[in-house]
């Protein structure tokens, strides 16, 4: 996950909490801070409590999402990596369902899937479903 100055602190907090509340808890969360961020986001990051390994890395300036995701992959220590944005919210079963689906593949070099809802103002107000 990466965050940058324009992200809302409340969305970042929801994103992190949705990871923390998974039915299958990841043992590692990596957050890339893409340049300067506001005090609200800094507060969310500093106060996030997680039983697993929460690592964050601050970049000196904004490099953009693609750079941040590649940087995060280099820092990852697991064979399976789930990606999300700092304004995403995971269903509680997301990682469990993805892991079970990935486990069915015999060849596991690369698996890419996406299922996301878009929201308006709150997570209760679903705008649409996007699958890729």
PDB file of C-alpha atoms in Angstrom:
ATOM      1  CA  UNK A   1       0.000   0.000   0.000  1.00  0.00           C
ATOM      2  CA  UNK A   2       1.151   3.537  -0.573  1.00  0.00           C
ATOM      3  CA  UNK A   3      -0.158   6.861   0.565  1.00  0.00           C
ATOM      4  CA  UNK A   4       0.559  10.421  -0.527  1.00  0.00           C
ATOM      5  CA  UNK A   5      -0.440  13.937   0.454  1.00  0.00           C
ATOM      6  CA  UNK A   6      -3.896  13.974  -1.174  1.00  0.00           C
ATOM      7  CA  UNK A   7      -5.170  10.859   0.632  1.00  0.00           C
ATOM      8  CA  UNK A   8      -7.662  11.421   3.438  1.00  0.00           C
ATOM      9  CA  UNK A   9      -6.518  10.230   6.885  1.00  0.00           C
ATOM     10  CA  UNK A  10      -9.893   8.632   7.619  1.00  0.00           C
ATOM     11  CA  UNK A  11      -9.641   6.496   4.474  1.00  0.00           C
ATOM     12  CA  UNK A  12      -6.115   5.404   5.372  1.00  0.00           C
ATOM     13  CA  UNK A  13      -7.325   4.454   8.857  1.00  0.00           C
ATOM     14  CA  UNK A  14     -10.209   2.415   7.390  1.00  0.00           C
ATOM     15  CA  UNK A  15      -7.880   0.690   4.935  1.00  0.00           C
ATOM     16  CA  UNK A  16      -5.447  -0.332   7.660  1.00  0.00           C
ATOM     17  CA  UNK A  17      -8.226  -1.446  10.004  1.00  0.00           C
ATOM     18  CA  UNK A  18      -9.771  -3.556   7.234  1.00  0.00           C
ATOM     19  CA  UNK A  19      -6.454  -5.402   6.894  1.00  0.00           C
ATOM     20  CA  UNK A  20      -6.174  -5.851  10.637  1.00  0.00           C
ATOM     21  CA  UNK A  21      -9.682  -7.362  10.811  1.00  0.00           C
ATOM     22  CA  UNK A  22      -9.192 -10.057   8.172  1.00  0.00           C
ATOM     23  CA  UNK A  23     -10.228 -13.669   8.798  1.00  0.00           C
ATOM     24  CA  UNK A  24      -6.738 -14.577   7.538  1.00  0.00           C
ATOM     25  CA  UNK A  25      -4.327 -12.089   9.077  1.00  0.00           C
ATOM     26  CA  UNK A  26      -1.311 -11.172   6.937  1.00  0.00           C
ATOM     27  CA  UNK A  27       1.959 -11.426   8.823  1.00  0.00           C
ATOM     28  CA  UNK A  28       3.302  -8.327   7.083  1.00  0.00           C
ATOM     29  CA  UNK A  29       1.902  -4.950   6.046  1.00  0.00           C
ATOM     30  CA  UNK A  30       4.104  -2.637   4.012  1.00  0.00           C
ATOM     31  CA  UNK A  31       3.160   1.018   3.608  1.00  0.00           C
ATOM     32  CA  UNK A  32       5.102   3.354   1.347  1.00  0.00           C
ATOM     33  CA  UNK A  33       4.793   7.049   2.199  1.00  0.00           C
ATOM     34  CA  UNK A  34       5.134   8.732  -1.182  1.00  0.00           C
ATOM     35  CA  UNK A  35       6.637  12.111  -0.281  1.00  0.00           C
ATOM     36  CA  UNK A  36       5.224  14.532   2.261  1.00  0.00           C
ATOM     37  CA  UNK A  37       1.905  13.698   3.950  1.00  0.00           C
ATOM     38  CA  UNK A  38      -0.305  15.700   6.281  1.00  0.00           C
ATOM     39  CA  UNK A  39      -0.320  15.402  10.065  1.00  0.00           C
ATOM     40  CA  UNK A  40      -3.597  13.463   9.991  1.00  0.00           C
ATOM     41  CA  UNK A  41      -2.048  10.623   8.000  1.00  0.00           C
ATOM     42  CA  UNK A  42       1.116  10.718  10.123  1.00  0.00           C
ATOM     43  CA  UNK A  43      -1.064  10.325  13.207  1.00  0.00           C
ATOM     44  CA  UNK A  44      -2.911   7.332  11.691  1.00  0.00           C
ATOM     45  CA  UNK A  45       0.385   5.622  10.844  1.00  0.00           C
ATOM     46  CA  UNK A  46       2.039   6.309  14.198  1.00  0.00           C
ATOM     47  CA  UNK A  47      -0.993   5.073  16.154  1.00  0.00           C
ATOM     48  CA  UNK A  48      -1.785   1.972  14.089  1.00  0.00           C
ATOM     49  CA  UNK A  49      -1.497  -1.098  16.296  1.00  0.00           C
ATOM     50  CA  UNK A  50      -0.955  -4.423  14.557  1.00  0.00           C
ATOM     51  CA  UNK A  51       0.006  -7.832  15.899  1.00  0.00           C
ATOM     52  CA  UNK A  52       1.945  -8.696  12.751  1.00  0.00           C
ATOM     53  CA  UNK A  53       4.833  -6.904  11.144  1.00  0.00           C
ATOM     54  CA  UNK A  54       3.860  -3.336  10.133  1.00  0.00           C
ATOM     55  CA  UNK A  55       6.631  -1.618   8.181  1.00  0.00           C
ATOM     56  CA  UNK A  56       6.514   1.769   6.570  1.00  0.00           C
ATOM     57  CA  UNK A  57       9.056   3.525   4.406  1.00  0.00           C
ATOM     58  CA  UNK A  58       9.087   7.249   3.645  1.00  0.00           C
ATOM     59  CA  UNK A  59      10.283   8.480   0.268  1.00  0.00           C
ATOM     60  CA  UNK A  60      11.884  11.919   0.099  1.00  0.00           C
ATOM     61  CA  UNK A  61       9.540  13.087  -2.653  1.00  0.00           C
ATOM     62  CA  UNK A  62       6.491  11.895  -4.575  1.00  0.00           C
ATOM     63  CA  UNK A  63       7.468   9.211  -7.095  1.00  0.00           C
ATOM     64  CA  UNK A  64       3.981   7.940  -7.999  1.00  0.00           C
ATOM     65  CA  UNK A  65       2.053   4.737  -7.483  1.00  0.00           C
ATOM     66  CA  UNK A  66       3.959   2.423  -9.860  1.00  0.00           C
ATOM     67  CA  UNK A  67       7.306   3.284  -8.277  1.00  0.00           C
ATOM     68  CA  UNK A  68       5.876   2.789  -4.781  1.00  0.00           C
ATOM     69  CA  UNK A  69       4.405  -0.611  -5.618  1.00  0.00           C
ATOM     70  CA  UNK A  70       7.702  -1.809  -7.072  1.00  0.00           C
ATOM     71  CA  UNK A  71       9.519  -0.482  -4.008  1.00  0.00           C
ATOM     72  CA  UNK A  72       7.065  -2.306  -1.722  1.00  0.00           C
ATOM     73  CA  UNK A  73       7.571  -5.565  -3.632  1.00  0.00           C
ATOM     74  CA  UNK A  74      11.316  -5.285  -3.051  1.00  0.00           C
ATOM     75  CA  UNK A  75      10.682  -4.875   0.688  1.00  0.00           C
ATOM     76  CA  UNK A  76       8.202  -7.772   0.886  1.00  0.00           C
ATOM     77  CA  UNK A  77       9.388 -10.984   2.541  1.00  0.00           C
ATOM     78  CA  UNK A  78       6.487 -13.254   1.516  1.00  0.00           C
ATOM     79  CA  UNK A  79       5.876 -15.267  -1.637  1.00  0.00           C
ATOM     80  CA  UNK A  80       2.289 -14.026  -1.885  1.00  0.00           C
ATOM     81  CA  UNK A  81       1.592 -10.298  -1.923  1.00  0.00           C
ATOM     82  CA  UNK A  82      -1.798  -8.561  -1.865  1.00  0.00           C
ATOM     83  CA  UNK A  83      -1.964  -4.976  -3.055  1.00  0.00           C
ATOM     84  CA  UNK A  84      -4.396  -2.253  -2.226  1.00  0.00           C
ATOM     85  CA  UNK A  85      -4.659   1.517  -2.212  1.00  0.00           C
ATOM     86  CA  UNK A  86      -4.730   3.653   0.921  1.00  0.00           C
ATOM     87  CA  UNK A  87      -8.359   4.534   0.252  1.00  0.00           C
ATOM     88  CA  UNK A  88      -9.484   0.911  -0.254  1.00  0.00           C
ATOM     89  CA  UNK A  89     -11.463  -1.136   2.221  1.00  0.00           C
ATOM     90  CA  UNK A  90     -11.214  -4.946   2.318  1.00  0.00           C
ATOM     91  CA  UNK A  91     -14.060  -7.287   3.082  1.00  0.00           C
ATOM     92  CA  UNK A  92     -13.159  -9.400   6.137  1.00  0.00           C
ATOM     93  CA  UNK A  93     -12.701 -12.514   3.992  1.00  0.00           C
ATOM     94  CA  UNK A  94     -10.597 -10.928   1.233  1.00  0.00           C
ATOM     95  CA  UNK A  95      -7.213 -12.481   2.029  1.00  0.00           C
ATOM     96  CA  UNK A  96      -8.701 -15.850   2.968  1.00  0.00           C
ATOM     97  CA  UNK A  97     -10.631 -16.043  -0.297  1.00  0.00           C
ATOM     98  CA  UNK A  98      -7.678 -14.881  -2.390  1.00  0.00           C
ATOM     99  CA  UNK A  99      -5.293 -17.307  -0.697  1.00  0.00           C
ATOM    100  CA  UNK A 100      -7.704 -20.215  -1.220  1.00  0.00           C
ATOM    101  CA  UNK A 101      -8.114 -19.277  -4.891  1.00  0.00           C
ATOM    102  CA  UNK A 102      -4.355 -18.930  -5.440  1.00  0.00           C
ATOM    103  CA  UNK A 103      -3.683 -22.250  -3.697  1.00  0.00           C
ATOM    104  CA  UNK A 104      -5.663 -24.064  -6.406  1.00  0.00           C
ATOM    105  CA  UNK A 105      -3.184 -23.077  -9.139  1.00  0.00           C
ATOM    106  CA  UNK A 106      -0.434 -25.567  -9.921  1.00  0.00           C
ATOM    107  CA  UNK A 107       1.848 -22.965 -11.471  1.00  0.00           C
ATOM    108  CA  UNK A 108       2.095 -20.027  -9.083  1.00  0.00           C
ATOM    109  CA  UNK A 109       4.517 -17.651 -10.767  1.00  0.00           C
ATOM    110  CA  UNK A 110       2.070 -14.788 -11.194  1.00  0.00           C
ATOM    111  CA  UNK A 111      -1.591 -14.468 -10.287  1.00  0.00           C
ATOM    112  CA  UNK A 112      -3.375 -11.156 -10.646  1.00  0.00           C
ATOM    113  CA  UNK A 113      -6.996 -10.549  -9.723  1.00  0.00           C
ATOM    114  CA  UNK A 114      -9.080  -7.606  -8.717  1.00  0.00           C
ATOM    115  CA  UNK A 115     -12.527  -7.192  -7.261  1.00  0.00           C
ATOM    116  CA  UNK A 116     -13.439  -3.824  -5.859  1.00  0.00           C
ATOM    117  CA  UNK A 117     -16.422  -1.726  -4.947  1.00  0.00           C
ATOM    118  CA  UNK A 118     -16.457   1.990  -5.433  1.00  0.00           C
ATOM    119  CA  UNK A 119     -18.030   4.046  -2.675  1.00  0.00           C
ATOM    120  CA  UNK A 120     -19.532   7.491  -2.380  1.00  0.00           C
ATOM    121  CA  UNK A 121     -18.894   9.239   0.966  1.00  0.00           C
ATOM    122  CA  UNK A 122     -19.044   6.041   3.075  1.00  0.00           C
ATOM    123  CA  UNK A 123     -18.440   2.299   2.761  1.00  0.00           C
ATOM    124  CA  UNK A 124     -22.170   1.696   3.190  1.00  0.00           C
ATOM    125  CA  UNK A 125     -22.931   3.623  -0.037  1.00  0.00           C
ATOM    126  CA  UNK A 126     -21.639   1.314  -2.785  1.00  0.00           C
ATOM    127  CA  UNK A 127     -21.447   2.983  -6.174  1.00  0.00           C
ATOM    128  CA  UNK A 128     -20.451   0.005  -8.288  1.00  0.00           C
ATOM    129  CA  UNK A 129     -18.496  -3.227  -8.601  1.00  0.00           C
ATOM    130  CA  UNK A 130     -15.338  -3.468 -10.702  1.00  0.00           C
ATOM    131  CA  UNK A 131     -13.710  -6.785 -11.681  1.00  0.00           C
ATOM    132  CA  UNK A 132     -10.426  -7.171 -13.555  1.00  0.00           C
TER     133      UNK A 132
END
